[in-house]
Structure formats: structure tokens, C-alpha cells
Amino acid sequence: MSRTHFHKGGLVEVTRSDHGGSTGPYYPATVLRPLTKDKAHIFVQYQTLTAHKADGRSKPLTEFVELGKVRPAPPRELHRLFKVGDDVDDFRAKGWSRGTVREILENSKYLVALDGQADQEFESDHFNLRLHREWDDGSWVPPLPEELGLQQKSSGVVKCRKITFKLRDKKKTMGENFTNGTLVDDQADQEFESEQFNLRLHKEWDDRSRVSPLPEEQKSSGKKKCRKIRFTLKAKKETVRADFENGTLVEVSSDEEGYKDAWYTARVVEYIGKDKFLVEYVSLLTEDRTQLLREEAFASYIRPCPPPLPPVAQFKLLQKVDAWYNEGWWEGSISKVLTGSKYVVYFSSTNEELEFNHSNLRLHQDWLNGHWVMDPCCNFYGF
């Protein structure tokens, strides 16, 4: 802990217990002052704990806390699947407490036994759980998936598994352009995994000379060559296939009446041709409820799972959100802010309003042109 450096505005978690940090609970907070004069405390504002004013109103609780009781906020892994026996943190009573998964229930729920309360089990939603990790002087134990990749030694040559089959066909073209250096296909022992949409063609800015021009900068006689059009279509198809390899967790939508603006988590089983995939849903069952539902879906109705975002202390009126309802995420907007961390959400696709707990909402993100785009009005911290 002593070598961990915090910054103003940084997201952290604070334990207020004196019996050790491994059990918790840990409460999400924001750093207001990263270091005090004694260099042993920081000043934080809690996201879930409140203090009452003399007039009866409440405000976010602020206090000085010892450095030894503070750690960075771990990123959320929203699409991690848990199994019986997993060591997890359960978001309960406004903080994260350590526990063990005892049973997997229907509707994405689990039975969890908290440490110190082994004789009592609690029912928890999937999105109120996370894999338990310890903060060990600058790193997470067990490490995060991205940290595992960074621990591998590298000579600076990067291989992108997600597009390996494309590199073999177009090694000369893509090998010269992807990343600032050389992209090769034969360094299997030294590699990083990268999604296609996280790459771009490398170009140097050199006084607009000695570099290949962008497409819109090329001179044209006014006639479009058919060859360029065919190449663009082919590249688009291969990009879609590369993004969704077998086993990839994705979200799938539908244009059926009553299901628009809803996204369901699924796993890609295989590409079946003509821009269609066979997917298996994570939380939807067949009619006889004996196995997970499988169906075919066009690539245009499939997107990657949204990246995890910092936790939100409170959603705001008219803020765009996704609500967890009937085993899927439904796009809506906050129409009323209620007490007790509850909200009323309006869904334009069905013209109805429903009430939700804070834990069943997430900030809305749109998947546009290979990138995640957020509502510019979103405020991660909720203040």
C-alpha cells in the first residue's frame, strides 16, 4: 500500500473495518485530496455513503482515511461467468464484501456465503458480483486479464491473433501498415491479442509528402473504379468475421416487435456464412428450459460486449441507461429519480415506464463504426 500513488479525482475503494482488508467491506469513493501533510492519509468522498445535514438533507460522506485502508478501484468484468466455489466480492450494504459462490440459480442469480457469515447465504444478482482480488503494492492478485498479457516478454513485435487468417493472405500489404513497425505472423511465443477495431492503418505526417495519401486526398477523374468498391466490401466482411471468433462473448439484438432496443449476452458458436453466426445465449433457455437457447443471427445484429465503466454513484434525470430486464439490457432514459437508490426508466420503443434498482442499470453506450460512443452528458462519478 505504501507505494501506491493516488491522484485527485481517482476512483478508489476504502475499507472502514479494523479486521483486515481481505474481507472488506470496501466502499467506492473518489479522491479529493491525494495526500495530507502527515503523508499517511488521503481525503475522499464516498459514492454510496452519505452524511446527514442539520436540515435533514443528506450529502456524500467525506473523511480522511489512512493510506493502508485505500486501494484503487478494480475494473469491472461485467461478462465474467461465475461457478460454484468461486472467491468473489458481493456488493451488499453499499460496499463490496468477500464471499464464496455456493449455488447457481436461475435468472442470472447466485447464492453467496459471505466470509464471517458462513451459516447464512444471500441471493445476489450477477452484476453485483466480481472476482475477488487483493491489491499487492501496485498489482492485482490474481492479475487482471490485461496484466497477464503485459507480463509476457516482448521484443516489440506485435501479433494480432484476431486477424491471423487475414495476415496470411495479405502479409505484404498489412504487414507494412499495421502498427508502427512490422506486424509478423511467425512470433507465436511473443504476442498480444488485439481486436480488429483497436487497430488502424499507420501513417506518418511529413509535410504532406512521402506518405501514402488518405482515400479522400487521392486525385480522381470523377469516375469511381469498381475495383475499389469490391475491395471495400470484402474487407468489411472479413473484419466482421475477425471480430467475432468462436467462443467470443457478444451482445445480440433483434428487430422483432417488442424486442427492439434490447441486447442479450451470448457466446459465438460458429460462423455459418453469408454474414450469419450461430450464437448461444448466456441467460435465455429453450422452451422446455433444459438447455441454453441457440439461434442464427446476422452480423449487423451482433456487437462486442460494452467495456466496463467506473461505477456511478447516482444516475441523473434524462440520462441514457441500459436496464437489466427479462434477461437482457434494454435502452431507456431516467424519467424519475426516487429515494432508496431506485429510478423510473422510460422506454421509447414500448412507450412505458418501469422502476429499477440502481444495481440493475448501467450507463448506455452505442456501438458506432467500430467504436463505443457514450452520451456526452454522462458523468461517471454521478455528482
Coordinates of C-alpha atoms in Angstrom, one line a residue:
M1 CA 0.0 0.0 0.0
S2 CA 2.8 2.4 0.9
R3 CA 4.0 2.6 -2.7
T4 CA 0.6 3.2 -4.2
H5 CA 0.1 6.7 -5.6
F6 CA -3.4 8.3 -5.7
H7 CA -4.5 11.3 -7.8
K8 CA -7.2 13.8 -7.3
G9 CA -10.4 12.6 -8.9
G10 CA -9.2 9.0 -9.0
L11 CA -11.6 6.1 -8.2
V12 CA -10.7 4.1 -5.1
E13 CA -12.2 1.7 -2.6
V14 CA -11.9 2.2 1.2
T15 CA -12.3 -0.3 4.0
R16 CA -13.6 1.1 7.3
S17 CA -13.1 -2.1 9.2
D18 CA -10.2 -2.8 11.6
H19 CA -10.1 -6.6 11.0
G20 CA -8.1 -6.6 7.8
G21 CA -8.8 -5.6 4.2
S22 CA -9.2 -9.1 2.6
T23 CA -12.8 -9.4 3.9
G24 CA -14.0 -5.9 3.5
P25 CA -16.4 -4.3 3.1
Y26 CA -14.8 -1.9 0.6
Y27 CA -16.7 1.2 -0.2
P28 CA -16.3 3.1 -3.6
A29 CA -15.0 6.6 -3.3
T30 CA -13.4 9.5 -5.2
V31 CA -10.1 11.1 -4.1
L32 CA -10.5 14.8 -3.2
R33 CA -7.0 15.3 -1.8
P34 CA -4.4 12.7 -2.7
L35 CA -2.1 13.3 0.3
T36 CA -2.2 15.2 3.6
K37 CA 0.7 16.8 5.4
D38 CA 1.4 13.7 7.5
K39 CA 1.7 11.7 4.2
A40 CA -0.3 9.0 5.9
H41 CA -3.9 9.9 5.0
I42 CA -5.9 11.0 1.9
F43 CA -9.2 12.9 1.8
V44 CA -12.0 11.0 0.0
Q45 CA -15.7 11.4 -0.9
Y46 CA -17.8 8.2 -0.8
Q47 CA -20.0 7.3 -3.6
T48 CA -22.5 5.2 -1.6
L49 CA -22.2 6.5 1.9
T50 CA -24.0 9.7 3.0
A51 CA -23.9 12.1 5.9
H52 CA -27.0 14.0 7.2
K53 CA -27.1 17.8 7.4
A54 CA -28.8 19.7 10.2
D55 CA -31.8 20.5 7.9
G56 CA -32.4 16.7 7.4
R57 CA -30.9 16.5 3.9
S58 CA -28.1 14.2 3.1
K59 CA -24.8 14.7 1.2
P60 CA -22.0 12.3 0.2
L61 CA -19.8 11.5 3.2
T62 CA -16.3 12.8 3.1
E63 CA -13.5 11.9 5.5
F64 CA -9.7 11.5 6.0
V65 CA -8.7 7.8 5.7
E66 CA -5.4 6.0 6.3
L67 CA -3.4 5.0 3.2
G68 CA -3.3 1.5 4.4
K69 CA -7.1 1.3 4.1
V70 CA -7.3 2.5 0.5
R71 CA -6.8 0.7 -2.8
P72 CA -7.6 1.6 -6.5
A73 CA -11.0 0.6 -7.7
P74 CA -10.6 -2.6 -9.8
P75 CA -12.2 -2.5 -13.2
R76 CA -15.5 -4.3 -13.6
E77 CA -15.6 -7.5 -15.7
L78 CA -19.3 -7.4 -16.4
H79 CA -19.4 -10.6 -18.5
R80 CA -17.4 -12.9 -16.3
L81 CA -19.3 -16.1 -15.6
F82 CA -19.1 -17.5 -12.0
K83 CA -19.1 -21.1 -10.9
V84 CA -19.7 -22.8 -7.5
G85 CA -16.7 -22.3 -5.2
D86 CA -15.5 -19.0 -6.8
D87 CA -13.9 -16.5 -4.4
V88 CA -16.0 -13.3 -5.1
D89 CA -16.9 -9.9 -3.8
D90 CA -20.6 -9.2 -3.3
F91 CA -21.9 -5.7 -3.5
R92 CA -24.1 -5.5 -0.4
A93 CA -25.0 -2.8 2.1
K94 CA -23.3 -0.1 -0.1
G95 CA -19.9 -1.9 -0.2
W96 CA -18.0 -4.9 -1.6
S97 CA -17.7 -7.9 0.9
R98 CA -15.8 -11.1 0.3
G99 CA -17.7 -14.3 -0.1
T100 CA -18.0 -17.7 -1.9
V101 CA -20.4 -18.8 -4.6
R102 CA -22.5 -21.7 -3.1
E103 CA -25.1 -22.2 -5.8
I104 CA -26.0 -21.0 -9.3
L105 CA -29.7 -20.0 -9.6
E106 CA -32.0 -19.1 -12.5
N107 CA -32.3 -15.6 -14.0
S108 CA -28.5 -14.8 -13.6
K109 CA -28.6 -15.0 -9.8
Y110 CA -26.3 -16.8 -7.3
L111 CA -26.3 -17.9 -3.7
V112 CA -23.3 -16.4 -1.9
A113 CA -22.0 -17.0 1.6
L114 CA -20.1 -14.0 2.9
D115 CA -16.9 -14.5 4.9
G116 CA -17.7 -14.5 8.6
Q117 CA -21.3 -15.4 7.9
A118 CA -20.8 -18.9 6.6
D119 CA -24.1 -20.1 8.2
Q120 CA -26.1 -17.6 6.2
E121 CA -26.5 -17.4 2.4
F122 CA -27.6 -14.4 0.3
E123 CA -29.1 -14.2 -3.1
S124 CA -27.2 -11.9 -5.4
D125 CA -27.6 -10.7 -9.0
H126 CA -24.8 -11.5 -11.5
F127 CA -23.9 -7.8 -11.8
N128 CA -23.5 -7.4 -8.1
L129 CA -20.6 -9.9 -8.1
R130 CA -17.0 -9.7 -9.2
L131 CA -14.0 -12.0 -8.8
H132 CA -12.2 -11.3 -5.5
R133 CA -8.7 -9.8 -5.9
E134 CA -6.1 -8.4 -3.5
W135 CA -4.1 -5.2 -4.1
D136 CA -0.5 -6.0 -3.6
D137 CA 1.7 -2.9 -3.8
G138 CA 0.9 -2.0 -7.4
S139 CA -0.7 -5.1 -8.9
W140 CA -3.8 -7.2 -8.5
V141 CA -3.7 -10.8 -7.2
P142 CA -4.9 -12.8 -9.2
P143 CA -3.9 -10.5 -12.0
L144 CA -6.3 -8.9 -14.4
P145 CA -6.5 -10.4 -17.9
E146 CA -4.7 -7.4 -19.5
E147 CA -2.0 -7.6 -16.9
L148 CA -1.3 -11.2 -17.9
G149 CA -0.6 -10.0 -21.4
L150 CA 1.7 -7.3 -20.2
Q151 CA 3.7 -9.8 -18.2
Q152 CA 4.9 -11.6 -21.3
K153 CA 8.3 -10.6 -22.6
S154 CA 8.2 -8.9 -25.9
S155 CA 10.8 -7.7 -28.4
G156 CA 8.4 -5.0 -29.7
V157 CA 6.9 -7.1 -32.4
V158 CA 3.2 -7.4 -32.1
K159 CA 1.0 -10.1 -33.4
C160 CA -2.8 -9.8 -33.6
R161 CA -4.4 -13.2 -33.2
K162 CA -7.8 -11.8 -34.1
I163 CA -6.8 -11.2 -37.7
T164 CA -4.2 -14.0 -38.2
F165 CA -6.1 -15.5 -41.2
K166 CA -6.1 -12.1 -42.9
L167 CA -2.3 -11.7 -42.4
R168 CA -1.5 -14.9 -44.1
D169 CA -3.4 -13.8 -47.2
K170 CA -2.2 -10.2 -47.2
K171 CA 1.0 -10.3 -45.3
K172 CA 2.8 -7.9 -47.6
T173 CA 0.1 -5.3 -47.6
M174 CA -1.0 -5.4 -43.9
G175 CA 2.5 -6.2 -42.5
E176 CA 3.7 -2.9 -43.8
N177 CA 0.9 -0.8 -42.4
F178 CA -0.4 -2.2 -39.1
T179 CA 1.3 -0.7 -36.0
N180 CA 4.4 1.4 -36.1
G181 CA 6.8 -1.3 -37.0
T182 CA 6.4 -4.7 -38.6
L183 CA 3.4 -7.0 -38.0
V184 CA 4.5 -10.6 -38.4
D185 CA 2.8 -13.9 -38.3
D186 CA 5.5 -16.2 -37.0
Q187 CA 6.3 -15.0 -33.5
A188 CA 3.8 -17.3 -31.7
D189 CA 5.7 -17.2 -28.4
Q190 CA 5.7 -13.4 -28.2
E191 CA 2.3 -11.9 -28.9
F192 CA -0.5 -9.7 -27.7
E193 CA -4.2 -10.2 -28.5
S194 CA -5.9 -7.3 -30.1
E195 CA -9.4 -6.8 -31.6
Q196 CA -9.6 -5.7 -35.2
F197 CA -11.4 -2.5 -34.2
N198 CA -8.5 -1.5 -31.9
L199 CA -6.1 -1.3 -34.9
R200 CA -5.7 1.4 -37.6
L201 CA -3.5 1.8 -40.6
H202 CA -0.2 3.5 -39.7
K203 CA 0.6 6.8 -41.5
E204 CA 3.3 9.4 -40.9
W205 CA 2.6 13.2 -41.1
D206 CA 5.6 14.5 -43.1
D207 CA 4.7 17.9 -44.6
R208 CA 2.1 16.0 -46.7
S209 CA 4.8 14.3 -48.8
R210 CA 6.5 10.9 -49.0
V211 CA 3.4 9.3 -47.4
S212 CA 0.5 7.4 -49.0
P213 CA -2.5 9.8 -49.1
L214 CA -5.8 9.1 -47.4
P215 CA -8.5 7.9 -49.8
E216 CA -10.3 11.4 -49.9
E217 CA -6.9 13.0 -50.8
Q218 CA -6.3 11.0 -53.9
K219 CA -6.9 12.7 -57.2
S220 CA -9.8 11.4 -59.2
S221 CA -11.0 11.9 -62.7
G222 CA -14.6 11.9 -61.4
K223 CA -15.2 8.2 -62.1
K224 CA -15.2 5.6 -59.3
K225 CA -13.4 2.4 -60.1
C226 CA -15.4 -0.8 -59.4
R227 CA -12.3 -2.5 -58.1
K228 CA -12.2 -0.1 -55.1
I229 CA -15.8 -0.8 -54.2
R230 CA -15.4 -4.6 -54.4
F231 CA -12.3 -4.3 -52.1
T232 CA -14.1 -2.3 -49.5
L233 CA -17.0 -4.8 -49.3
K234 CA -14.6 -7.7 -48.9
A235 CA -12.6 -6.0 -46.2
K236 CA -15.8 -5.2 -44.3
K237 CA -16.9 -8.9 -44.4
E238 CA -13.6 -10.2 -43.1
T239 CA -13.5 -7.5 -40.4
V240 CA -16.8 -8.7 -39.0
R241 CA -15.7 -12.4 -39.0
A242 CA -12.4 -11.4 -37.3
D243 CA -14.2 -9.6 -34.5
F244 CA -16.4 -12.5 -33.6
E245 CA -14.3 -15.6 -33.3
N246 CA -15.8 -18.8 -31.9
G247 CA -16.3 -18.5 -28.1
T248 CA -16.4 -14.7 -28.1
L249 CA -18.9 -13.1 -25.7
V250 CA -21.1 -10.7 -27.6
E251 CA -24.5 -9.0 -27.3
V252 CA -27.3 -9.7 -29.8
S253 CA -30.3 -7.7 -30.7
S254 CA -33.5 -8.4 -32.7
D255 CA -35.8 -6.4 -34.9
E256 CA -38.9 -8.4 -33.8
E257 CA -41.8 -6.4 -32.4
G258 CA -41.5 -6.0 -28.7
Y259 CA -37.7 -6.7 -28.6
K260 CA -36.2 -3.6 -30.3
D261 CA -33.6 -1.8 -28.2
A262 CA -32.9 -4.9 -26.2
W263 CA -29.5 -6.6 -26.2
Y264 CA -28.9 -10.2 -24.9
T265 CA -25.5 -11.6 -23.9
A266 CA -24.5 -14.6 -26.0
R267 CA -21.4 -16.6 -27.0
V268 CA -20.5 -17.1 -30.6
V269 CA -20.6 -20.8 -31.6
E270 CA -19.5 -20.6 -35.2
Y271 CA -19.7 -18.5 -38.4
I272 CA -22.2 -20.2 -40.8
G273 CA -21.7 -18.0 -43.8
K274 CA -23.4 -15.1 -45.5
D275 CA -22.7 -12.8 -42.6
K276 CA -24.5 -15.0 -40.2
F277 CA -23.4 -16.6 -36.9
L278 CA -24.8 -19.3 -34.7
V279 CA -24.9 -17.9 -31.1
E280 CA -25.7 -19.4 -27.7
Y281 CA -27.4 -17.1 -25.2
V282 CA -25.9 -16.9 -21.7
S283 CA -29.3 -16.4 -19.8
L284 CA -32.0 -17.4 -22.3
L285 CA -33.3 -21.0 -22.2
T286 CA -35.2 -23.2 -24.7
E287 CA -38.9 -23.6 -24.3
D288 CA -38.5 -26.8 -22.3
R289 CA -35.9 -25.0 -20.1
T290 CA -33.5 -27.9 -20.5
Q291 CA -30.6 -26.1 -22.2
L292 CA -29.3 -22.7 -23.3
L293 CA -31.1 -21.2 -26.4
R294 CA -29.2 -21.2 -29.7
E295 CA -30.2 -19.3 -32.8
E296 CA -28.8 -17.8 -36.0
A297 CA -28.1 -14.0 -36.1
F298 CA -26.9 -11.7 -38.8
A299 CA -23.6 -9.8 -38.1
S300 CA -25.4 -6.5 -38.2
Y301 CA -27.4 -7.5 -35.1
I302 CA -24.2 -8.5 -33.1
R303 CA -21.8 -6.2 -31.3
P304 CA -19.0 -6.8 -28.8
C305 CA -19.8 -6.6 -25.1
P306 CA -19.5 -3.0 -23.9
P307 CA -16.3 -2.2 -22.0
P308 CA -16.6 -1.8 -18.2
L309 CA -17.1 1.7 -16.9
P310 CA -16.4 3.3 -13.5
P311 CA -19.3 2.8 -11.1
V312 CA -21.9 5.6 -10.9
A313 CA -23.0 6.9 -7.5
Q314 CA -26.3 8.2 -8.8
F315 CA -27.9 8.4 -12.2
K316 CA -29.4 11.7 -13.3
L317 CA -32.7 12.7 -14.8
L318 CA -32.9 12.1 -18.5
Q319 CA -29.6 10.2 -18.5
K320 CA -29.5 7.4 -21.0
V321 CA -29.1 4.0 -19.4
D322 CA -29.5 0.3 -20.1
A323 CA -31.8 -1.6 -17.8
W324 CA -31.5 -5.3 -16.9
Y325 CA -35.0 -6.7 -17.6
N326 CA -36.2 -10.1 -18.7
E327 CA -32.6 -11.4 -19.1
G328 CA -31.5 -8.6 -21.4
W329 CA -30.3 -5.0 -21.5
W330 CA -33.0 -2.5 -22.6
E331 CA -32.2 1.0 -23.8
G332 CA -34.1 3.8 -22.0
S333 CA -33.7 7.0 -20.1
I334 CA -34.2 8.1 -16.5
S335 CA -37.6 9.8 -16.1
K336 CA -37.7 9.9 -12.3
V337 CA -35.1 9.7 -9.5
L338 CA -36.6 8.1 -6.5
T339 CA -35.3 7.5 -2.9
G340 CA -33.5 4.4 -1.8
S341 CA -31.3 4.1 -5.0
K342 CA -34.3 3.5 -7.2
Y343 CA -35.3 5.0 -10.6
V344 CA -38.1 5.1 -13.1
V345 CA -36.9 4.4 -16.6
Y346 CA -38.8 5.3 -19.8
F347 CA -38.5 3.1 -22.8
S348 CA -39.4 4.8 -26.1
S349 CA -39.6 1.5 -28.0
T350 CA -42.6 0.4 -25.9
N351 CA -43.7 3.7 -24.6
E352 CA -43.8 2.5 -21.0
E353 CA -42.1 3.3 -17.7
L354 CA -40.7 0.7 -15.2
E355 CA -39.0 1.0 -11.8
F356 CA -35.4 -0.3 -11.3
N357 CA -32.8 -0.6 -8.5
H358 CA -29.6 1.2 -9.1
S359 CA -27.7 -2.1 -9.4
N360 CA -29.8 -3.1 -12.4
L361 CA -28.8 -0.1 -14.5
R362 CA -25.7 0.7 -16.5
L363 CA -24.6 3.8 -18.5
H364 CA -25.7 3.5 -22.1
Q365 CA -23.1 3.1 -24.8
D366 CA -23.6 3.0 -28.6
W367 CA -21.5 0.8 -30.9
L368 CA -20.8 3.0 -34.0
N369 CA -18.3 2.4 -36.8
G370 CA -16.3 0.0 -34.7
H371 CA -16.1 2.2 -31.6
W372 CA -18.0 2.6 -28.4
V373 CA -19.6 6.1 -28.1
M374 CA -21.1 7.5 -24.9
D375 CA -23.7 10.2 -24.3
P376 CA -21.7 13.4 -23.9
C377 CA -23.9 14.2 -20.9
C378 CA -22.7 11.2 -19.0
N379 CA -20.9 11.8 -15.7
F380 CA -19.0 8.8 -14.4
Y381 CA -19.0 10.0 -10.8
G382 CA -22.6 10.9 -10.6
F383 CA -22.1 14.2 -8.7

